[in-house]
PDB file of N, CA and C in Angstrom:
ATOM      1  N   MET A 283      16.767 -13.101  -0.543  1.00  0.00           N
ATOM      2  CA  MET A 283      17.109 -12.231  -1.269  1.00  0.00           C
ATOM      3  C   MET A 283      18.772 -11.681  -1.714  1.00  0.00           C
ATOM      4  N   ASN A 284      19.406 -11.468  -3.012  1.00  0.00           N
ATOM      5  CA  ASN A 284      20.871 -11.740  -3.000  1.00  0.00           C
ATOM      6  C   ASN A 284      21.533 -10.521  -2.547  1.00  0.00           C
ATOM      7  N   SER A 285      22.597 -10.271  -2.595  1.00  0.00           N
ATOM      8  CA  SER A 285      23.086  -9.836  -2.195  1.00  0.00           C
ATOM      9  C   SER A 285      23.188  -7.971  -2.531  1.00  0.00           C
ATOM     10  N   ASP A 286      22.960  -8.267  -3.696  1.00  0.00           N
ATOM     11  CA  ASP A 286      23.063  -6.702  -4.057  1.00  0.00           C
ATOM     12  C   ASP A 286      21.679  -6.361  -4.017  1.00  0.00           C
ATOM     13  N   VAL A 287      20.831  -7.127  -3.795  1.00  0.00           N
ATOM     14  CA  VAL A 287      19.934  -6.060  -3.549  1.00  0.00           C
ATOM     15  C   VAL A 287      19.454  -6.164  -1.794  1.00  0.00           C
ATOM     16  N   GLU A 288      19.934  -6.479  -1.215  1.00  0.00           N
ATOM     17  CA  GLU A 288      20.200  -6.418   0.138  1.00  0.00           C
ATOM     18  C   GLU A 288      20.678  -5.080   0.554  1.00  0.00           C
ATOM     19  N   ARG A 289      21.858  -4.715  -0.192  1.00  0.00           N
ATOM     20  CA  ARG A 289      22.537  -3.813  -0.175  1.00  0.00           C
ATOM     21  C   ARG A 289      22.217  -2.758  -0.830  1.00  0.00           C
ATOM     22  N   THR A 290      21.506  -2.814  -1.866  1.00  0.00           N
ATOM     23  CA  THR A 290      20.687  -1.555  -2.559  1.00  0.00           C
ATOM     24  C   THR A 290      19.602  -1.367  -1.893  1.00  0.00           C
ATOM     25  N   LEU A 291      19.262  -2.098  -0.859  1.00  0.00           N
ATOM     26  CA  LEU A 291      17.594  -2.071  -0.554  1.00  0.00           C
ATOM     27  C   LEU A 291      18.268  -1.114   1.053  1.00  0.00           C
ATOM     28  N   ALA A 292      19.459  -1.598   1.468  1.00  0.00           N
ATOM     29  CA  ALA A 292      20.021  -1.105   3.086  1.00  0.00           C
ATOM     30  C   ALA A 292      20.462   0.331   2.489  1.00  0.00           C
ATOM     31  N   LYS A 293      21.145   0.548   1.667  1.00  0.00           N
ATOM     32  CA  LYS A 293      21.377   2.106   1.196  1.00  0.00           C
ATOM     33  C   LYS A 293      19.985   2.817   0.964  1.00  0.00           C
ATOM     34  N   TYR A 294      19.147   2.397   0.266  1.00  0.00           N
ATOM     35  CA  TYR A 294      17.701   2.915   0.004  1.00  0.00           C
ATOM     36  C   TYR A 294      17.248   3.560   1.382  1.00  0.00           C
ATOM     37  N   ARG A 295      17.207   2.324   2.080  1.00  0.00           N
ATOM     38  CA  ARG A 295      16.359   2.740   3.326  1.00  0.00           C
ATOM     39  C   ARG A 295      17.428   3.649   4.460  1.00  0.00           C
ATOM     40  N   GLU A 296      18.431   3.397   4.266  1.00  0.00           N
ATOM     41  CA  GLU A 296      19.436   4.393   5.190  1.00  0.00           C
ATOM     42  C   GLU A 296      19.352   5.815   4.719  1.00  0.00           C
ATOM     43  N   THR A 297      18.720   5.729   3.330  1.00  0.00           N
ATOM     44  CA  THR A 297      19.210   7.240   2.292  1.00  0.00           C
ATOM     45  C   THR A 297      17.495   7.769   2.727  1.00  0.00           C
ATOM     46  N   ALA A 298      16.582   7.298   2.642  1.00  0.00           N
ATOM     47  CA  ALA A 298      15.288   7.539   2.814  1.00  0.00           C
ATOM     48  C   ALA A 298      15.326   7.844   4.442  1.00  0.00           C
ATOM     49  N   GLU A 299      15.848   7.323   5.444  1.00  0.00           N
ATOM     50  CA  GLU A 299      15.640   7.746   6.675  1.00  0.00           C
ATOM     51  C   GLU A 299      16.361   8.868   6.966  1.00  0.00           C
ATOM     52  N   ALA A 300      17.831   9.536   5.982  1.00  0.00           N
ATOM     53  CA  ALA A 300      17.998  10.640   6.340  1.00  0.00           C
ATOM     54  C   ALA A 300      17.299  11.679   5.888  1.00  0.00           C
ATOM     55  N   TRP A 301      16.635  11.436   4.748  1.00  0.00           N
ATOM     56  CA  TRP A 301      15.826  12.266   3.883  1.00  0.00           C
ATOM     57  C   TRP A 301      14.270  12.981   4.818  1.00  0.00           C
ATOM     58  N   ALA A 302      13.836  11.741   5.594  1.00  0.00           N
ATOM     59  CA  ALA A 302      12.828  11.730   5.748  1.00  0.00           C
ATOM     60  C   ALA A 302      12.635  12.804   6.883  1.00  0.00           C
ATOM     61  N   PRO A 303      13.096  13.100   7.739  1.00  0.00           N
ATOM     62  CA  PRO A 303      13.324  14.231   8.748  1.00  0.00           C
ATOM     63  C   PRO A 303      13.495  15.912   8.302  1.00  0.00           C
ATOM     64  N   LEU A 304      13.713  15.910   7.015  1.00  0.00           N
ATOM     65  CA  LEU A 304      14.521  16.945   6.891  1.00  0.00           C
ATOM     66  C   LEU A 304      13.283  18.227   6.380  1.00  0.00           C
ATOM     67  N   THR A 305      13.499  19.291   6.503  1.00  0.00           N
ATOM     68  CA  THR A 305      12.356  20.166   6.471  1.00  0.00           C
ATOM     69  C   THR A 305      12.930  21.321   5.375  1.00  0.00           C
ATOM     70  N   THR A 306      11.878  21.981   5.207  1.00  0.00           N
ATOM     71  CA  THR A 306      11.962  22.882   3.659  1.00  0.00           C
ATOM     72  C   THR A 306      12.813  23.963   3.902  1.00  0.00           C
ATOM     73  N   ASP A 307      13.591  24.052   5.363  1.00  0.00           N
ATOM     74  CA  ASP A 307      14.949  24.981   5.166  1.00  0.00           C
ATOM     75  C   ASP A 307      16.487  24.331   5.119  1.00  0.00           C
ATOM     76  N   GLN A 308      16.056  22.894   4.847  1.00  0.00           N
ATOM     77  CA  GLN A 308      16.913  22.284   3.916  1.00  0.00           C
ATOM     78  C   GLN A 308      16.586  21.747   3.096  1.00  0.00           C
ATOM     79  N   THR A 309      16.406  22.436   1.750  1.00  0.00           N
ATOM     80  CA  THR A 309      16.149  21.661   1.015  1.00  0.00           C
ATOM     81  C   THR A 309      17.292  21.455  -0.045  1.00  0.00           C
ATOM     82  N   ARG A 310      18.468  22.035   0.090  1.00  0.00           N
ATOM     83  CA  ARG A 310      19.494  21.455  -1.108  1.00  0.00           C
ATOM     84  C   ARG A 310      20.183  20.041  -0.573  1.00  0.00           C
ATOM     85  N   LYS A 311      20.165  20.005   0.934  1.00  0.00           N
ATOM     86  CA  LYS A 311      20.634  18.171   1.378  1.00  0.00           C
ATOM     87  C   LYS A 311      19.613  17.186   1.333  1.00  0.00           C
ATOM     88  N   ALA A 312      18.165  18.291   1.018  1.00  0.00           N
ATOM     89  CA  ALA A 312      17.211  17.211   0.823  1.00  0.00           C
ATOM     90  C   ALA A 312      16.635  16.724  -0.478  1.00  0.00           C
ATOM     91  N   ASN A 313      16.882  17.630  -1.514  1.00  0.00           N
ATOM     92  CA  ASN A 313      16.951  17.594  -2.788  1.00  0.00           C
ATOM     93  C   ASN A 313      18.264  16.128  -3.185  1.00  0.00           C
ATOM     94  N   ARG A 314      19.365  16.708  -2.347  1.00  0.00           N
ATOM     95  CA  ARG A 314      20.268  15.302  -3.193  1.00  0.00           C
ATOM     96  C   ARG A 314      20.186  14.508  -2.490  1.00  0.00           C
ATOM     97  N   LEU A 315      19.278  14.097  -1.201  1.00  0.00           N
ATOM     98  CA  LEU A 315      19.196  12.735  -0.639  1.00  0.00           C
ATOM     99  C   LEU A 315      17.705  11.968  -1.541  1.00  0.00           C
ATOM    100  N   PHE A 316      16.924  12.850  -1.649  1.00  0.00           N
ATOM    101  CA  PHE A 316      15.825  12.623  -2.558  1.00  0.00           C
ATOM    102  C   PHE A 316      16.553  11.994  -3.970  1.00  0.00           C
ATOM    103  N   ASP A 317      17.547  12.418  -4.540  1.00  0.00           N
ATOM    104  CA  ASP A 317      17.730  12.122  -6.091  1.00  0.00           C
ATOM    105  C   ASP A 317      18.468  10.693  -5.468  1.00  0.00           C
ATOM    106  N   ALA A 318      18.916  10.718  -4.761  1.00  0.00           N
ATOM    107  CA  ALA A 318      19.750   9.442  -4.366  1.00  0.00           C
ATOM    108  C   ALA A 318      19.375   8.269  -4.032  1.00  0.00           C
ATOM    109  N   ALA A 319      17.989   8.281  -3.281  1.00  0.00           N
ATOM    110  CA  ALA A 319      17.428   7.048  -2.871  1.00  0.00           C
ATOM    111  C   ALA A 319      16.312   7.127  -3.973  1.00  0.00           C
ATOM    112  N   HIS A 320      15.802   8.213  -5.038  1.00  0.00           N
ATOM    113  CA  HIS A 320      15.076   7.963  -6.114  1.00  0.00           C
ATOM    114  C   HIS A 320      15.865   6.599  -7.175  1.00  0.00           C
ATOM    115  N   GLU A 321      17.322   6.931  -6.742  1.00  0.00           N
ATOM    116  CA  GLU A 321      18.194   6.235  -8.209  1.00  0.00           C
ATOM    117  C   GLU A 321      18.400   4.580  -7.496  1.00  0.00           C
ATOM    118  N   LEU A 322      18.249   5.056  -6.120  1.00  0.00           N
ATOM    119  CA  LEU A 322      18.171   3.584  -5.601  1.00  0.00           C
ATOM    120  C   LEU A 322      17.124   2.396  -5.880  1.00  0.00           C
ATOM    121  N   ALA A 323      15.830   3.592  -5.758  1.00  0.00           N
ATOM    122  CA  ALA A 323      15.025   2.686  -5.925  1.00  0.00           C
ATOM    123  C   ALA A 323      14.624   2.368  -7.377  1.00  0.00           C
ATOM    124  N   LYS A 324      15.065   3.222  -8.114  1.00  0.00           N
ATOM    125  CA  LYS A 324      14.536   2.751  -9.436  1.00  0.00           C
ATOM    126  C   LYS A 324      15.565   1.365  -9.881  1.00  0.00           C
ATOM    127  N   ASN A 325      16.598   1.425  -9.329  1.00  0.00           N
ATOM    128  CA  ASN A 325      17.144   0.219  -9.573  1.00  0.00           C
ATOM    129  C   ASN A 325      16.628  -0.821  -8.897  1.00  0.00           C
ATOM    130  N   LEU A 326      15.999  -1.035  -7.936  1.00  0.00           N
ATOM    131  CA  LEU A 326      15.374  -2.285  -7.031  1.00  0.00           C
ATOM    132  C   LEU A 326      14.101  -2.270  -7.889  1.00  0.00           C
ATOM    133  N   ARG A 327      13.475  -1.377  -8.379  1.00  0.00           N
ATOM    134  CA  ARG A 327      12.503  -1.382  -9.485  1.00  0.00           C
ATOM    135  C   ARG A 327      12.108  -2.319 -10.328  1.00  0.00           C
ATOM    136  N   ARG A 328      13.793  -2.544 -10.832  1.00  0.00           N
ATOM    137  CA  ARG A 328      13.863  -2.922 -11.824  1.00  0.00           C
ATOM    138  C   ARG A 328      13.762  -4.740 -12.096  1.00  0.00           C
ATOM    139  N   THR A 329      13.571  -5.372 -11.173  1.00  0.00           N
ATOM    140  CA  THR A 329      13.650  -6.835 -10.967  1.00  0.00           C
ATOM    141  C   THR A 329      12.517  -7.088  -9.741  1.00  0.00           C
ATOM    142  N   ASP A 330      12.073  -8.252  -9.855  1.00  0.00           N
ATOM    143  CA  ASP A 330      10.825  -8.682  -9.129  1.00  0.00           C
ATOM    144  C   ASP A 330      11.887  -8.778  -7.576  1.00  0.00           C
ATOM    145  N   GLU A 331      12.913  -9.580  -7.585  1.00  0.00           N
ATOM    146  CA  GLU A 331      13.349  -9.300  -6.398  1.00  0.00           C
ATOM    147  C   GLU A 331      13.576  -7.843  -5.467  1.00  0.00           C
ATOM    148  N   GLY A 332      13.952  -7.003  -6.177  1.00  0.00           N
ATOM    149  CA  GLY A 332      13.719  -5.622  -5.850  1.00  0.00           C
ATOM    150  C   GLY A 332      12.707  -5.031  -5.663  1.00  0.00           C
ATOM    151  N   ARG A 333      11.627  -5.181  -6.233  1.00  0.00           N
ATOM    152  CA  ARG A 333      10.109  -4.562  -6.166  1.00  0.00           C
ATOM    153  C   ARG A 333       9.928  -5.260  -4.801  1.00  0.00           C
ATOM    154  N   ALA A 334      10.076  -6.887  -4.414  1.00  0.00           N
ATOM    155  CA  ALA A 334       9.796  -7.195  -2.972  1.00  0.00           C
ATOM    156  C   ALA A 334      10.367  -6.693  -2.206  1.00  0.00           C
ATOM    157  N   ALA A 335      11.668  -6.364  -2.380  1.00  0.00           N
ATOM    158  CA  ALA A 335      12.141  -5.751  -1.447  1.00  0.00           C
ATOM    159  C   ALA A 335      11.749  -4.378  -0.694  1.00  0.00           C
ATOM    160  N   LEU A 336      11.783  -3.823  -1.908  1.00  0.00           N
ATOM    161  CA  LEU A 336      10.794  -2.085  -1.600  1.00  0.00           C
ATOM    162  C   LEU A 336       9.588  -2.306  -0.670  1.00  0.00           C
ATOM    163  N   LEU A 337       8.861  -3.338  -0.999  1.00  0.00           N
ATOM    164  CA  LEU A 337       7.637  -3.678  -0.124  1.00  0.00           C
ATOM    165  C   LEU A 337       7.418  -4.307   1.169  1.00  0.00           C
ATOM    166  N   THR A 338       8.962  -4.733   1.298  1.00  0.00           N
ATOM    167  CA  THR A 338       8.784  -4.786   2.766  1.00  0.00           C
ATOM    168  C   THR A 338       9.046  -3.522   3.593  1.00  0.00           C
ATOM    169  N   LEU A 339       9.397  -2.378   3.266  1.00  0.00           N
ATOM    170  CA  LEU A 339       9.407  -1.219   4.033  1.00  0.00           C
ATOM    171  C   LEU A 339       8.221  -0.220   3.971  1.00  0.00           C
ATOM    172  N   LEU A 340       7.254  -0.663   3.354  1.00  0.00           N
ATOM    173  CA  LEU A 340       5.814  -0.208   3.445  1.00  0.00           C
ATOM    174  C   LEU A 340       5.510   0.075   4.889  1.00  0.00           C
ATOM    175  N   ASP A 341       5.719  -0.773   5.812  1.00  0.00           N
ATOM    176  CA  ASP A 341       5.645  -0.810   7.244  1.00  0.00           C
ATOM    177  C   ASP A 341       6.684  -0.197   8.166  1.00  0.00           C
ATOM    178  N   HIS A 342       7.670   0.934   7.140  1.00  0.00           N
ATOM    179  CA  HIS A 342       8.691   1.193   8.147  1.00  0.00           C
ATOM    180  C   HIS A 342       7.964   2.046   9.091  1.00  0.00           C
ATOM    181  N   ALA A 343       8.737   2.154  10.614  1.00  0.00           N
ATOM    182  CA  ALA A 343       7.853   2.849  11.652  1.00  0.00           C
ATOM    183  C   ALA A 343       8.236   4.517  11.056  1.00  0.00           C
ATOM    184  N   VAL A 344       8.866   4.747  10.599  1.00  0.00           N
ATOM    185  CA  VAL A 344       9.117   6.494   9.950  1.00  0.00           C
ATOM    186  C   VAL A 344       8.024   6.652   8.835  1.00  0.00           C
ATOM    187  N   PRO A 345       7.373   7.345   9.066  1.00  0.00           N
ATOM    188  CA  PRO A 345       6.005   7.810   7.788  1.00  0.00           C
ATOM    189  C   PRO A 345       6.769   8.319   6.385  1.00  0.00           C
ATOM    190  N   GLY A 346       7.976   9.253   6.638  1.00  0.00           N
ATOM    191  CA  GLY A 346       8.488   9.870   5.220  1.00  0.00           C
ATOM    192  C   GLY A 346       8.746   8.855   4.737  1.00  0.00           C
ATOM    193  N   VAL A 347       9.539   7.812   5.267  1.00  0.00           N
ATOM    194  CA  VAL A 347      10.182   6.753   4.571  1.00  0.00           C
ATOM    195  C   VAL A 347       8.659   5.584   3.958  1.00  0.00           C
ATOM    196  N   ARG A 348       7.961   5.543   4.669  1.00  0.00           N
ATOM    197  CA  ARG A 348       6.817   4.573   4.260  1.00  0.00           C
ATOM    198  C   ARG A 348       6.034   5.632   2.815  1.00  0.00           C
ATOM    199  N   MET A 349       5.772   6.868   2.978  1.00  0.00           N
ATOM    200  CA  MET A 349       6.068   7.588   2.214  1.00  0.00           C
ATOM    201  C   MET A 349       6.296   7.674   0.832  1.00  0.00           C
ATOM    202  N   PHE A 350       7.526   7.859   0.940  1.00  0.00           N
ATOM    203  CA  PHE A 350       9.040   7.529   0.063  1.00  0.00           C
ATOM    204  C   PHE A 350       8.325   6.427  -0.926  1.00  0.00           C
ATOM    205  N   THR A 351       8.868   5.519   0.072  1.00  0.00           N
ATOM    206  CA  THR A 351       8.595   4.058  -0.516  1.00  0.00           C
ATOM    207  C   THR A 351       7.340   3.696  -1.353  1.00  0.00           C
ATOM    208  N   ALA A 352       6.176   3.929  -0.720  1.00  0.00           N
ATOM    209  CA  ALA A 352       4.946   4.292  -1.500  1.00  0.00           C
ATOM    210  C   ALA A 352       4.930   4.591  -2.824  1.00  0.00           C
ATOM    211  N   THR A 353       5.235   5.726  -2.569  1.00  0.00           N
ATOM    212  CA  THR A 353       5.471   6.612  -3.721  1.00  0.00           C
ATOM    213  C   THR A 353       6.003   5.465  -5.358  1.00  0.00           C
ATOM    214  N   GLU A 354       7.386   5.120  -4.719  1.00  0.00           N
ATOM    215  CA  GLU A 354       8.106   4.516  -5.519  1.00  0.00           C
ATOM    216  C   GLU A 354       7.356   3.075  -5.662  1.00  0.00           C
ATOM    217  N   CYS A 355       6.372   2.511  -4.901  1.00  0.00           N
ATOM    218  CA  CYS A 355       5.917   1.388  -5.564  1.00  0.00           C
ATOM    219  C   CYS A 355       4.680   1.518  -5.889  1.00  0.00           C
ATOM    220  N   LEU A 356       4.224   2.640  -6.353  1.00  0.00           N
ATOM    221  CA  LEU A 356       2.807   2.738  -6.942  1.00  0.00           C
ATOM    222  C   LEU A 356       2.778   1.954  -8.450  1.00  0.00           C
ATOM    223  N   SER A 357       3.725   2.024  -9.158  1.00  0.00           N
ATOM    224  CA  SER A 357       3.817   1.797 -10.693  1.00  0.00           C
ATOM    225  C   SER A 357       3.801   0.081 -10.347  1.00  0.00           C
ATOM    226  N   PHE A 358       3.871  -0.177  -9.893  1.00  0.00           N
ATOM    227  CA  PHE A 358       3.997  -1.860 -10.014  1.00  0.00           C
ATOM    228  C   PHE A 358       3.238  -2.623  -8.678  1.00  0.00           C
ATOM    229  N   ASP A 359       2.622  -2.010  -7.643  1.00  0.00           N
ATOM    230  CA  ASP A 359       2.021  -2.590  -6.778  1.00  0.00           C
ATOM    231  C   ASP A 359       1.059  -1.139  -6.169  1.00  0.00           C
ATOM    232  N   PRO A 360       0.506  -1.095  -7.122  1.00  0.00           N
ATOM    233  CA  PRO A 360      -0.812   0.112  -6.542  1.00  0.00           C
ATOM    234  C   PRO A 360      -1.654  -0.194  -5.258  1.00  0.00           C
ATOM    235  N   GLY A 361      -1.929  -1.948  -5.392  1.00  0.00           N
ATOM    236  CA  GLY A 361      -2.968  -2.281  -4.209  1.00  0.00           C
ATOM    237  C   GLY A 361      -2.341  -2.203  -2.934  1.00  0.00           C
ATOM    238  N   SER A 362      -0.683  -2.314  -2.798  1.00  0.00           N
ATOM    239  CA  SER A 362      -0.149  -2.009  -1.476  1.00  0.00           C
ATOM    240  C   SER A 362      -0.106  -0.587  -1.159  1.00  0.00           C
ATOM    241  N   ALA A 363       0.458   0.299  -2.335  1.00  0.00           N
ATOM    242  CA  ALA A 363       0.819   1.319  -2.177  1.00  0.00           C
ATOM    243  C   ALA A 363      -0.228   2.478  -1.540  1.00  0.00           C
ATOM    244  N   VAL A 364      -1.128   2.291  -2.444  1.00  0.00           N
ATOM    245  CA  VAL A 364      -2.644   3.738  -2.172  1.00  0.00           C
ATOM    246  C   VAL A 364      -2.848   3.437  -0.820  1.00  0.00           C
ATOM    247  N   PRO A 365      -3.402   2.495  -0.132  1.00  0.00           N
ATOM    248  CA  PRO A 365      -3.380   2.300   1.473  1.00  0.00           C
ATOM    249  C   PRO A 365      -2.616   3.096   2.286  1.00  0.00           C
ATOM    250  N   VAL A 366      -1.122   2.922   2.066  1.00  0.00           N
ATOM    251  CA  VAL A 366      -0.044   3.601   2.744  1.00  0.00           C
ATOM    252  C   VAL A 366      -0.214   4.893   2.402  1.00  0.00           C
ATOM    253  N   LEU A 367      -0.230   5.372   1.585  1.00  0.00           N
ATOM    254  CA  LEU A 367      -0.637   7.155   1.435  1.00  0.00           C
ATOM    255  C   LEU A 367      -1.352   7.437   1.531  1.00  0.00           C
ATOM    256  N   GLU A 368      -2.839   7.047   1.622  1.00  0.00           N
ATOM    257  CA  GLU A 368      -3.911   7.091   2.127  1.00  0.00           C
ATOM    258  C   GLU A 368      -3.744   7.747   3.529  1.00  0.00           C
ATOM    259  N   ALA A 369      -2.894   6.608   4.434  1.00  0.00           N
ATOM    260  CA  ALA A 369      -3.135   6.683   5.820  1.00  0.00           C
ATOM    261  C   ALA A 369      -1.903   7.947   6.010  1.00  0.00           C
ATOM    262  N   ILE A 370      -0.589   8.017   5.256  1.00  0.00           N
ATOM    263  CA  ILE A 370       0.255   9.256   5.519  1.00  0.00           C
ATOM    264  C   ILE A 370      -0.690  10.384   5.306  1.00  0.00           C
ATOM    265  N   GLU A 371      -1.692  10.629   4.456  1.00  0.00           N
ATOM    266  CA  GLU A 371      -2.195  11.680   3.773  1.00  0.00           C
ATOM    267  C   GLU A 371      -3.127  11.995   4.897  1.00  0.00           C
ATOM    268  N   ARG A 372      -3.810  11.285   5.921  1.00  0.00           N
ATOM    269  CA  ARG A 372      -4.392  11.790   7.259  1.00  0.00           C
ATOM    270  C   ARG A 372      -4.002  12.322   8.514  1.00  0.00           C
ATOM    271  N   LEU A 373      -2.183  11.737   8.218  1.00  0.00           N
ATOM    272  CA  LEU A 373      -1.596  12.412   9.838  1.00  0.00           C
ATOM    273  C   LEU A 373      -1.751  13.926   9.634  1.00  0.00           C
ATOM    274  N   ALA A 374      -1.791  14.694   8.638  1.00  0.00           N
ATOM    275  CA  ALA A 374      -1.502  16.234   8.401  1.00  0.00           C
ATOM    276  C   ALA A 374      -0.444  16.390   8.871  1.00  0.00           C
ATOM    277  N   ASP A 375       0.555  15.729   8.492  1.00  0.00           N
ATOM    278  CA  ASP A 375       2.126  16.065   8.748  1.00  0.00           C
ATOM    279  C   ASP A 375       2.658  16.762   7.630  1.00  0.00           C
ATOM    280  N   PHE A 376       4.015  16.694   7.975  1.00  0.00           N
ATOM    281  CA  PHE A 376       4.657  17.341   6.955  1.00  0.00           C
ATOM    282  C   PHE A 376       4.778  16.689   5.563  1.00  0.00           C
ATOM    283  N   HIS A 377       4.950  15.070   5.755  1.00  0.00           N
ATOM    284  CA  HIS A 377       4.640  14.273   4.361  1.00  0.00           C
ATOM    285  C   HIS A 377       2.980  14.009   3.679  1.00  0.00           C
ATOM    286  N   SER A 378       2.134  14.528   4.186  1.00  0.00           N
ATOM    287  CA  SER A 378       0.908  14.708   4.254  1.00  0.00           C
ATOM    288  C   SER A 378       0.589  14.974   2.806  1.00  0.00           C
ATOM    289  N   LEU A 379       1.362  16.755   2.233  1.00  0.00           N
ATOM    290  CA  LEU A 379       1.151  17.040   1.192  1.00  0.00           C
ATOM    291  C   LEU A 379       1.742  16.209  -0.139  1.00  0.00           C
ATOM    292  N   GLU A 380       2.588  15.629   0.290  1.00  0.00           N
ATOM    293  CA  GLU A 380       3.385  14.838  -0.452  1.00  0.00           C
ATOM    294  C   GLU A 380       2.728  13.621  -1.178  1.00  0.00           C
ATOM    295  N   ALA A 381       1.989  12.928   0.005  1.00  0.00           N
ATOM    296  CA  ALA A 381       1.239  11.882  -0.492  1.00  0.00           C
ATOM    297  C   ALA A 381       0.130  11.974  -0.988  1.00  0.00           C
ATOM    298  N   LYS A 382      -0.538  13.707  -0.453  1.00  0.00           N
ATOM    299  CA  LYS A 382      -1.685  13.515  -1.124  1.00  0.00           C
ATOM    300  C   LYS A 382      -1.571  13.891  -2.983  1.00  0.00           C
ATOM    301  N   TYR A 383      -0.593  14.537  -3.343  1.00  0.00           N
ATOM    302  CA  TYR A 383       0.274  14.847  -4.586  1.00  0.00           C
ATOM    303  C   TYR A 383       0.420  13.726  -5.328  1.00  0.00           C
ATOM    304  N   ALA A 384       1.091  12.682  -4.943  1.00  0.00           N
ATOM    305  CA  ALA A 384       1.321  11.453  -5.305  1.00  0.00           C
ATOM    306  C   ALA A 384       0.149  10.893  -5.680  1.00  0.00           C
ATOM    307  N   LEU A 385      -0.878  10.896  -4.566  1.00  0.00           N
ATOM    308  CA  LEU A 385      -2.167  10.069  -5.035  1.00  0.00           C
ATOM    309  C   LEU A 385      -2.870  10.733  -6.280  1.00  0.00           C
ATOM    310  N   LYS A 386      -2.831  12.084  -5.896  1.00  0.00           N
ATOM    311  CA  LYS A 386      -3.679  12.882  -7.093  1.00  0.00           C
ATOM    312  C   LYS A 386      -3.006  12.350  -8.201  1.00  0.00           C
ATOM    313  N   MET A 387      -1.785  12.668  -8.653  1.00  0.00           N
ATOM    314  CA  MET A 387      -1.144  12.168 -10.053  1.00  0.00           C
ATOM    315  C   MET A 387      -1.923  10.975 -10.588  1.00  0.00           C
ATOM    316  N   PHE A 388      -1.249   9.993  -9.912  1.00  0.00           N
ATOM    317  CA  PHE A 388      -1.659   8.794  -9.765  1.00  0.00           C
ATOM    318  C   PHE A 388      -2.748   8.641 -10.660  1.00  0.00           C
ATOM    319  N   ARG A 389      -4.203   9.077  -9.715  1.00  0.00           N
ATOM    320  CA  ARG A 389      -5.375   9.123  -9.761  1.00  0.00           C
ATOM    321  C   ARG A 389      -5.676   9.512 -11.400  1.00  0.00           C
ATOM    322  N   ASP A 390      -4.678  10.747 -11.320  1.00  0.00           N
ATOM    323  CA  ASP A 390      -4.997  11.633 -12.606  1.00  0.00           C
ATOM    324  C   ASP A 390      -4.514  10.811 -13.886  1.00  0.00           C
ATOM    325  N   GLY A 391      -3.351   9.712 -13.604  1.00  0.00           N
ATOM    326  CA  GLY A 391      -2.905   9.548 -14.793  1.00  0.00           C
ATOM    327  C   GLY A 391      -1.834  10.243 -15.340  1.00  0.00           C
ATOM    328  N   THR A 392      -1.036  11.180 -14.662  1.00  0.00           N
ATOM    329  CA  THR A 392       0.325  11.532 -14.833  1.00  0.00           C
ATOM    330  C   THR A 392       1.026  11.593 -14.103  1.00  0.00           C
ATOM    331  N   PHE A 393       1.261  10.423 -13.209  1.00  0.00           N
ATOM    332  CA  PHE A 393       2.319   9.950 -12.032  1.00  0.00           C
ATOM    333  C   PHE A 393       3.619   9.130 -12.973  1.00  0.00           C
ATOM    334  N   ASP A 394       4.572   9.638 -12.979  1.00  0.00           N
ATOM    335  CA  ASP A 394       5.998   9.207 -13.895  1.00  0.00           C
ATOM    336  C   ASP A 394       6.709   9.105 -12.726  1.00  0.00           C
ATOM    337  N   LEU A 395       7.311   8.163 -12.438  1.00  0.00           N
ATOM    338  CA  LEU A 395       8.835   7.895 -11.523  1.00  0.00           C
ATOM    339  C   LEU A 395      10.047   7.722 -12.629  1.00  0.00           C
ATOM    340  N   ASP A 396       9.943   7.300 -13.806  1.00  0.00           N
ATOM    341  CA  ASP A 396      10.987   6.862 -14.779  1.00  0.00           C
ATOM    342  C   ASP A 396      11.971   8.041 -15.046  1.00  0.00           C
ATOM    343  N   TRP A 397      12.121   9.146 -14.234  1.00  0.00           N
ATOM    344  CA  TRP A 397      12.968  10.459 -14.968  1.00  0.00           C
ATOM    345  C   TRP A 397      14.308  10.013 -14.187  1.00  0.00           C
TER     346      TRP A 397
END
């Protein structure tokens, strides 16, 4: 993995880890971190190497990081991303609802991460 991808992936992981435990009473901070992580993921999704790097986080220990990453991976590897989101949906925790709606939009054809 080249050093630019390594640095971007490390920053993405760090940002997603900071975002994952935040609750609804911390929306301003959560939104800022979400937007930052999404921008980093968009950069990673632009190359084969970046996409491969994102896939390495689908088994991250933190469910929120797995959920965020699987959502980012839906557009280029749904075969890997969907099972991760389905497993998180079954956890019935804070991120379950996000996983459920990511899957619903993906299956309905309304899913778009290119904003």
